[in-house]
Amino acid sequence: MGENGDSNDGDGDVLFPFFVAELLTLVGAFAVVSASVLGWTTLLGSVSRPVRLLALGFLTVELLVPAWVYYDVRRRGDEADRVWLHASVMPVVNLLVVLAYLAERDAKTDGD
């Protein structure tokens, strides 16, 4: 149990390894697509260059969203918000997660 008797204080810590694993998967995909765009590998050679560039842009957004959420959670120091890290790294869903995270964060700020 946490200081205030809340047993959910450690939920973010339990999900953190999943956050790291999912983030590393996205980094790996970004590296493969980048190498393909730069011509360092023929792995995605059958896919057109514009599609690979779109994939690179998509993966960039997918990496920036969890990076920003991680930075914001750390900056604010609210350990209860660490559960948002896991959700923020899920592709496509993470843009909705950011909106929900911001709404909850603003509600907490208004409540203080």
Coordinates of C-alpha atoms in Angstrom, one line a residue:
M1 CA 0.0 0.0 0.0
G2 CA 1.1 3.6 -0.7
E3 CA 1.4 6.4 1.8
N4 CA -2.2 7.3 1.5
G5 CA -3.5 3.8 1.8
D6 CA -4.0 3.4 -1.9
S7 CA -3.0 0.0 -3.2
N8 CA -2.8 1.2 -6.8
D9 CA 0.3 3.4 -6.3
G10 CA 2.6 0.8 -7.9
D11 CA 0.5 0.0 -11.0
G12 CA 2.6 2.2 -13.2
D13 CA 5.8 0.4 -12.1
V14 CA 4.3 -3.0 -13.1
L15 CA 3.5 -1.7 -16.5
F16 CA 6.8 0.1 -17.1
P17 CA 8.6 -3.0 -18.5
F18 CA 5.8 -3.3 -21.1
F19 CA 6.3 0.4 -21.9
V20 CA 10.0 -0.2 -22.5
A21 CA 9.4 -3.4 -24.6
E22 CA 6.8 -1.6 -26.7
L23 CA 9.0 1.4 -27.2
L24 CA 11.9 -0.7 -28.2
T25 CA 9.7 -2.5 -30.8
L26 CA 8.8 0.9 -32.3
V27 CA 12.4 2.0 -32.3
G28 CA 13.3 -1.2 -34.1
A29 CA 10.6 -0.6 -36.7
F30 CA 11.8 3.0 -37.1
A31 CA 15.4 1.8 -37.6
V32 CA 14.4 -0.8 -40.3
V33 CA 12.2 1.7 -42.2
S34 CA 14.9 4.4 -41.9
A35 CA 17.6 2.0 -43.2
S36 CA 15.3 1.1 -46.1
V37 CA 14.6 4.7 -47.0
L38 CA 18.3 5.5 -46.8
G39 CA 19.2 2.5 -49.0
W40 CA 21.2 0.7 -46.4
T41 CA 19.0 -2.4 -46.7
T42 CA 16.8 -4.0 -49.3
L43 CA 14.5 -5.4 -46.7
L44 CA 11.6 -3.2 -47.7
G45 CA 12.7 -2.7 -51.3
S46 CA 9.4 -4.0 -52.7
V47 CA 7.5 -1.2 -51.0
S48 CA 7.4 2.1 -52.8
R49 CA 9.5 5.0 -51.4
P50 CA 6.5 7.2 -50.7
V51 CA 4.9 4.5 -48.6
R52 CA 8.2 4.0 -46.7
L53 CA 8.4 7.8 -46.1
L54 CA 4.8 7.8 -44.8
A55 CA 5.6 4.8 -42.5
L56 CA 8.6 6.8 -41.3
G57 CA 6.4 9.8 -40.5
F58 CA 3.9 7.6 -38.7
L59 CA 6.6 5.9 -36.6
T60 CA 8.1 9.3 -35.8
V61 CA 4.7 10.4 -34.3
E62 CA 4.3 7.1 -32.6
L63 CA 7.7 7.7 -30.9
L64 CA 7.2 11.3 -30.0
V65 CA 3.8 10.8 -28.3
P66 CA 5.1 8.4 -25.6
A67 CA 8.3 10.4 -25.2
W68 CA 6.3 13.5 -24.5
V69 CA 3.9 11.7 -22.0
Y70 CA 7.0 10.2 -20.2
Y71 CA 8.6 13.6 -20.0
D72 CA 5.4 15.2 -18.7
V73 CA 4.7 12.5 -16.1
R74 CA 8.3 12.8 -14.9
R75 CA 8.2 16.6 -14.8
R76 CA 5.0 16.6 -12.8
G77 CA 6.2 13.9 -10.5
D78 CA 2.7 12.3 -10.3
E79 CA 3.5 8.5 -10.0
A80 CA -0.2 7.7 -10.4
D81 CA -0.1 8.9 -14.0
R82 CA 2.6 6.4 -14.9
V83 CA -0.2 4.0 -16.1
W84 CA -0.6 6.4 -19.1
L85 CA 2.9 5.5 -20.3
H86 CA 1.8 2.0 -21.3
A87 CA -1.2 3.3 -23.1
S88 CA 0.7 6.1 -24.8
V89 CA 3.0 3.7 -26.7
M90 CA 0.2 1.7 -28.4
P91 CA 0.2 2.7 -32.1
V92 CA -2.9 4.6 -33.4
V93 CA -4.6 4.5 -30.0
N94 CA -2.0 6.7 -28.5
L95 CA -3.4 9.9 -30.0
L96 CA -6.7 9.3 -28.2
V97 CA -4.7 8.4 -25.0
V98 CA -2.9 11.8 -25.1
L99 CA -6.3 13.5 -25.3
A100 CA -7.6 11.5 -22.3
Y101 CA -4.3 12.0 -20.4
L102 CA -4.5 15.8 -20.9
A103 CA -8.1 15.9 -19.8
E104 CA -7.3 14.0 -16.6
R105 CA -4.2 16.1 -16.0
D106 CA -6.2 19.3 -16.4
A107 CA -9.0 17.9 -14.1
K108 CA -6.4 17.2 -11.4
T109 CA -4.9 20.6 -11.8
D110 CA -8.3 22.3 -11.6
G111 CA -9.1 20.2 -8.5
D112 CA -6.0 21.3 -6.6

